[in-house]
Short mmCIF file of C-alpha atoms in Angstrom, two decimals:
data_model
loop_
_atom_site.label_atom_id
_atom_site.label_comp_id
_atom_site.label_asym_id
_atom_site.label_seq_id
_atom_site.Cartn_x
_atom_site.Cartn_y
_atom_site.Cartn_z
CA UNK A 1 3.53 2.52 13.34
CA UNK A 2 7.20 2.03 12.45
CA UNK A 3 8.65 -0.70 10.23
CA UNK A 4 11.20 -3.18 11.52
CA UNK A 5 13.33 -4.80 8.82
CA UNK A 6 15.34 -7.99 9.37
CA UNK A 7 17.41 -9.30 6.48
CA UNK A 8 18.88 -12.80 6.80
CA UNK A 9 21.07 -14.67 4.34
CA UNK A 10 20.11 -18.30 3.92
CA UNK A 11 23.08 -20.60 4.48
CA UNK A 12 21.36 -23.97 4.27
CA UNK A 13 22.28 -26.17 1.29
CA UNK A 14 20.07 -25.57 -1.72
CA UNK A 15 19.20 -22.06 -0.59
CA UNK A 16 22.40 -20.19 -1.34
CA UNK A 17 21.65 -16.97 -3.15
CA UNK A 18 18.46 -16.58 -1.14
CA UNK A 19 17.75 -13.93 1.48
CA UNK A 20 14.76 -13.67 3.78
CA UNK A 21 13.37 -10.24 4.61
CA UNK A 22 11.11 -10.15 7.67
CA UNK A 23 8.93 -7.06 7.95
CA UNK A 24 7.17 -6.02 11.14
CA UNK A 25 4.79 -3.06 11.37
CA UNK A 26 3.69 -0.73 8.59
CA UNK A 27 5.06 -0.48 5.05
CA UNK A 28 3.80 2.92 4.00
CA UNK A 29 4.76 6.26 2.48
CA UNK A 30 7.01 7.08 5.46
CA UNK A 31 8.73 3.69 5.84
CA UNK A 32 8.99 2.41 2.25
CA UNK A 33 12.10 4.51 1.43
CA UNK A 34 14.04 2.84 4.26
CA UNK A 35 13.12 -0.64 3.00
CA UNK A 36 14.19 0.39 -0.50
CA UNK A 37 17.50 1.68 0.87
CA UNK A 38 18.21 -1.53 2.78
CA UNK A 39 17.10 -3.79 -0.06
CA UNK A 40 19.37 -2.07 -2.61
CA UNK A 41 22.64 -3.76 -1.60
CA UNK A 42 20.81 -6.89 -0.46
CA UNK A 43 19.31 -7.70 -3.87
CA UNK A 44 22.49 -6.95 -5.77
CA UNK A 45 25.40 -9.30 -6.32
CA UNK A 46 24.93 -13.02 -5.84
CA UNK A 47 21.39 -12.89 -4.45
CA UNK A 48 18.82 -14.26 -6.88
CA UNK A 49 15.85 -15.04 -4.63
CA UNK A 50 14.27 -12.87 -1.96
CA UNK A 51 11.64 -14.26 0.39
CA UNK A 52 9.53 -11.62 2.10
CA UNK A 53 8.09 -12.94 5.37
CA UNK A 54 5.01 -10.79 6.04
CA UNK A 55 3.70 -12.55 9.15
CA UNK A 56 4.05 -9.38 11.23
CA UNK A 57 3.24 -6.82 8.55
CA UNK A 58 0.05 -5.05 9.60
CA UNK A 59 -0.32 -2.38 6.92
CA UNK A 60 0.77 -1.84 3.33
CA UNK A 61 0.09 0.91 0.82
CA UNK A 62 1.06 1.43 -2.80
CA UNK A 63 4.38 2.89 -1.63
CA UNK A 64 5.23 -0.53 -0.23
CA UNK A 65 3.96 -2.39 -3.28
CA UNK A 66 6.23 -0.25 -5.40
CA UNK A 67 9.29 -1.38 -3.39
CA UNK A 68 8.31 -5.01 -3.92
CA UNK A 69 7.74 -4.37 -7.60
CA UNK A 70 11.17 -2.75 -8.04
CA UNK A 71 12.89 -5.62 -6.20
CA UNK A 72 11.04 -8.12 -8.37
CA UNK A 73 12.20 -6.36 -11.55
CA UNK A 74 15.83 -6.34 -10.40
CA UNK A 75 15.74 -10.03 -9.47
CA UNK A 76 13.95 -11.03 -12.66
CA UNK A 77 16.71 -9.46 -14.73
CA UNK A 78 19.11 -11.97 -13.14
CA UNK A 79 16.74 -14.93 -13.43
CA UNK A 80 15.68 -14.64 -9.81
CA UNK A 81 12.40 -14.14 -8.06
CA UNK A 82 10.62 -12.41 -5.17
CA UNK A 83 8.39 -14.64 -3.04
CA UNK A 84 5.98 -13.83 -0.24
CA UNK A 85 5.00 -15.97 2.74
CA UNK A 86 2.72 -15.69 5.77
CA UNK A 87 0.59 -12.82 4.47
CA UNK A 88 -2.10 -11.58 6.82
CA UNK A 89 -5.57 -11.44 5.22
CA UNK A 90 -5.69 -7.65 4.85
CA UNK A 91 -2.28 -7.64 3.13
CA UNK A 92 -3.26 -10.49 0.84
CA UNK A 93 -6.42 -8.59 -0.08
CA UNK A 94 -4.35 -5.61 -1.24
CA UNK A 95 -2.20 -7.91 -3.40
CA UNK A 96 -5.34 -9.47 -4.85
CA UNK A 97 -6.94 -6.12 -5.62
CA UNK A 98 -3.86 -4.97 -7.44
CA UNK A 99 -3.04 -8.19 -9.26
CA UNK A 100 -0.21 -5.80 -9.84
CA UNK A 101 2.84 -7.81 -9.21
CA UNK A 102 2.76 -10.30 -12.04
CA UNK A 103 5.39 -12.95 -11.65
CA UNK A 104 5.58 -12.85 -7.85
CA UNK A 105 5.03 -16.08 -6.01
CA UNK A 106 2.89 -16.21 -2.89
CA UNK A 107 3.13 -19.14 -0.47
CA UNK A 108 1.25 -19.86 2.71
CA UNK A 109 4.32 -21.06 4.63
CA UNK A 110 8.01 -21.96 4.46
CA UNK A 111 7.49 -25.63 3.63
CA UNK A 112 5.43 -24.76 0.57
CA UNK A 113 8.15 -22.29 -0.46
CA UNK A 114 10.90 -24.89 0.13
CA UNK A 115 9.18 -27.38 -2.16
CA UNK A 116 8.89 -24.70 -4.83
CA UNK A 117 12.55 -23.62 -4.53
CA UNK A 118 13.76 -27.23 -4.62
CA UNK A 119 11.79 -27.84 -7.81
CA UNK A 120 13.20 -24.67 -9.36
CA UNK A 121 16.78 -25.58 -8.52
CA UNK A 122 16.26 -29.11 -9.85
CA UNK A 123 14.92 -27.69 -13.12
CA UNK A 124 17.85 -25.27 -13.27
CA UNK A 125 20.40 -28.10 -12.75
CA UNK A 126 18.73 -30.26 -15.38
CA UNK A 127 18.74 -27.31 -17.79
CA UNK A 128 22.47 -26.78 -17.22
CA UNK A 129 23.22 -30.48 -17.67
CA UNK A 130 21.47 -30.53 -21.06
CA UNK A 131 23.26 -27.42 -22.39
CA UNK B 1 -22.43 3.44 17.47
CA UNK B 2 -21.47 6.79 18.96
CA UNK B 3 -21.90 9.97 16.96
CA UNK B 4 -19.08 12.47 17.17
CA UNK B 5 -18.61 16.07 16.18
CA UNK B 6 -16.45 16.36 13.05
CA UNK B 7 -12.83 17.22 13.74
CA UNK B 8 -10.33 19.08 11.56
CA UNK B 9 -6.56 18.99 11.66
CA UNK B 10 -3.69 20.49 9.69
CA UNK B 11 -0.53 18.63 8.64
CA UNK B 12 2.72 19.55 6.93
CA UNK B 13 3.52 18.06 3.53
CA UNK B 14 5.76 15.20 4.64
CA UNK B 15 5.30 11.42 4.60
CA UNK B 16 5.71 11.33 8.37
CA UNK B 17 2.82 13.77 8.83
CA UNK B 18 0.70 11.73 6.42
CA UNK B 19 1.11 8.82 8.80
CA UNK B 20 0.27 11.07 11.77
CA UNK B 21 -2.97 11.87 9.95
CA UNK B 22 -3.62 8.14 9.45
CA UNK B 23 -2.99 7.51 13.15
CA UNK B 24 -5.39 10.30 14.10
CA UNK B 25 -8.09 8.87 11.83
CA UNK B 26 -7.66 5.38 13.30
CA UNK B 27 -7.84 6.71 16.85
CA UNK B 28 -10.87 8.88 16.14
CA UNK B 29 -12.75 6.18 14.25
CA UNK B 30 -12.00 3.48 16.83
CA UNK B 31 -13.11 5.78 19.65
CA UNK B 32 -16.38 6.26 17.81
CA UNK B 33 -17.17 2.61 17.37
CA UNK B 34 -15.84 1.88 13.89
CA UNK B 35 -14.95 -1.80 13.64
CA UNK B 36 -11.34 -2.89 13.12
CA UNK B 37 -12.23 -4.61 9.83
CA UNK B 38 -13.32 -1.22 8.42
CA UNK B 39 -10.29 0.64 9.75
CA UNK B 40 -7.74 -0.91 7.40
CA UNK B 41 -9.48 0.36 4.26
CA UNK B 42 -10.09 3.81 5.75
CA UNK B 43 -6.44 4.12 6.78
CA UNK B 44 -5.25 2.93 3.39
CA UNK B 45 -7.49 5.34 1.48
CA UNK B 46 -6.34 8.28 3.60
CA UNK B 47 -2.67 7.29 3.27
CA UNK B 48 -2.96 7.11 -0.52
CA UNK B 49 -4.85 10.38 -0.97
CA UNK B 50 -2.73 12.36 1.48
CA UNK B 51 0.43 10.94 -0.11
CA UNK B 52 -0.80 12.12 -3.51
CA UNK B 53 -1.21 15.61 -2.06
CA UNK B 54 2.29 15.57 -0.56
CA UNK B 55 3.97 14.03 -3.62
CA UNK B 56 2.11 15.70 -6.47
CA UNK B 57 0.26 18.81 -5.29
CA UNK B 58 2.62 20.14 -2.61
CA UNK B 59 5.77 18.49 -3.98
CA UNK B 60 7.28 17.59 -0.61
CA UNK B 61 7.51 21.25 0.45
CA UNK B 62 7.34 20.75 4.20
CA UNK B 63 6.46 24.40 4.76
CA UNK B 64 3.15 23.80 3.00
CA UNK B 65 0.20 22.14 4.68
CA UNK B 66 -2.94 20.18 3.93
CA UNK B 67 -6.11 19.99 5.98
CA UNK B 68 -8.04 16.92 6.93
CA UNK B 69 -11.44 16.59 8.57
CA UNK B 70 -13.31 13.45 9.64
CA UNK B 71 -16.87 12.76 10.50
CA UNK B 72 -18.32 9.53 11.87
CA UNK B 73 -22.08 8.97 11.82
CA UNK B 74 -24.11 5.88 12.54
CA UNK B 75 -23.88 4.82 8.90
CA UNK B 76 -20.70 6.29 7.43
CA UNK B 77 -17.23 7.71 7.89
CA UNK B 78 -16.38 10.77 5.81
CA UNK B 79 -12.87 12.11 5.29
CA UNK B 80 -12.27 15.47 3.61
CA UNK B 81 -8.84 16.59 2.41
CA UNK B 82 -8.00 20.12 1.28
CA UNK B 83 -4.81 21.54 -0.21
CA UNK B 84 -3.80 24.63 -2.15
CA UNK B 85 -1.71 22.84 -4.76
CA UNK B 86 -2.32 22.79 -8.53
CA UNK B 87 -5.63 21.31 -9.64
CA UNK B 88 -5.53 17.50 -9.49
CA UNK B 89 -8.62 15.35 -9.80
CA UNK B 90 -7.86 11.72 -8.90
CA UNK B 91 -11.40 10.70 -9.80
CA UNK B 92 -10.65 11.54 -13.42
CA UNK B 93 -8.58 8.37 -13.74
CA UNK B 94 -10.58 5.35 -14.88
CA UNK B 95 -8.84 2.01 -14.68
CA UNK B 96 -9.21 -0.95 -16.93
CA UNK B 97 -8.13 -4.35 -15.67
CA UNK B 98 -5.39 -4.52 -18.28
CA UNK B 99 -3.98 -1.18 -17.20
CA UNK B 100 -2.91 -2.13 -13.68
CA UNK B 101 0.80 -2.20 -14.50
CA UNK B 102 0.48 0.95 -16.58
CA UNK B 103 -1.26 2.64 -13.63
CA UNK B 104 1.93 2.34 -11.59
CA UNK B 105 3.49 4.97 -13.83
CA UNK B 106 0.60 7.45 -13.56
CA UNK B 107 0.48 10.14 -10.85
CA UNK B 108 -1.13 8.45 -7.90
CA UNK B 109 -1.17 5.23 -9.93
CA UNK B 110 -1.87 2.17 -7.85
CA UNK B 111 -2.96 4.30 -4.91
CA UNK B 112 -5.99 5.60 -6.74
CA UNK B 113 -7.00 2.09 -7.66
CA UNK B 114 -6.86 1.05 -4.00
CA UNK B 115 -8.85 4.08 -2.86
CA UNK B 116 -11.57 3.28 -5.35
CA UNK B 117 -11.71 -0.28 -4.07
CA UNK B 118 -11.96 0.55 -0.37
CA UNK B 119 -14.20 3.63 -0.40
CA UNK B 120 -17.82 3.90 -1.51
CA UNK B 121 -17.80 7.48 -2.76
CA UNK B 122 -15.00 9.73 -3.94
CA UNK B 123 -15.95 13.31 -4.81
CA UNK B 124 -13.52 15.92 -6.05
CA UNK B 125 -14.10 19.62 -6.51
CA UNK B 126 -11.94 22.68 -7.04
CA UNK B 127 -13.08 25.40 -4.68
CA UNK B 128 -11.49 28.79 -4.05
CA UNK B 129 -8.09 27.61 -5.35
CA UNK B 130 -8.23 24.50 -3.21
CA UNK B 131 -8.41 20.83 -4.15
CA UNK B 132 -11.19 19.32 -2.07
CA UNK B 133 -11.43 15.55 -1.96
CA UNK B 134 -14.23 13.92 -0.04
CA UNK B 135 -14.12 10.17 0.69
CA UNK B 136 -17.07 8.29 2.13
CA UNK B 137 -17.17 4.77 3.51
CA UNK B 138 -20.53 3.24 4.41
CA UNK B 139 -20.46 1.24 7.62
CA UNK B 140 -22.09 -1.95 8.82
CA UNK B 141 -22.66 -3.80 5.59
CA UNK B 142 -24.08 -0.78 3.78
CA UNK B 143 -21.05 -0.60 1.54
CA UNK B 144 -21.75 -0.82 -2.17
CA UNK B 145 -18.41 -2.63 -2.59
CA UNK B 146 -17.99 -1.47 -6.17
CA UNK B 147 -14.51 -2.12 -7.40
CA UNK B 148 -14.67 0.89 -9.75
CA UNK B 149 -12.89 -1.01 -12.47
CA UNK B 150 -14.29 -0.71 -15.98
#
């Protein structure tokens, strides 16, 4: 099963610096290198938050988890974060078994994510105002 | 559930052929009555173990090959993998809950942890200069569901 990768930049107010990565198919030993290649330039520069939409991801192995982990490390160095939405049960189970991506945020849908991002940006603004 | 004769196949040491092996397992198991909810774990375990062979034992040398055989009975699916790479026993790695991040750096790392979670038995032996890894998954609620974490 191949992997389809769609990377979209968020342009709505309050979400600048965020990209959404929609994955469809199988993130495995054969397809993980392509995701890593495409994510490289995407998570550099001004991007601080990456939202992985896994609604159509059917399969994941440790090769895929490693890509997520590397992206998370890169983003964390710049004060950003990797988030995950719409996980199918079998994918969520793998994440739970690993408990291996400390610091990642998992949300059931976009509205839950939006509330979280809004709170983060508010905290960030308040922090800047105080300093 | 149907009973099928075991089948054996040979694959080259590439990630793409690992996924061909996974596809063959899924097709074979489904055709023999294995439920979809069991297939994910079987596919994942095979992907991880075959990837270890390609990455660590055969070092991505696409001229080299590994062998895989499957057997489905009324109570279990068994997968056997054979390669002629250096000796590597994935069952030798024990995992403590605090070592999950550390495991990512070890050969096979997270993959081994996942295999232990999804399969009921993992047996390794070195036989006639081959690594032989035998994975067994009990079917139909017979699974011991050990998480193999100390």
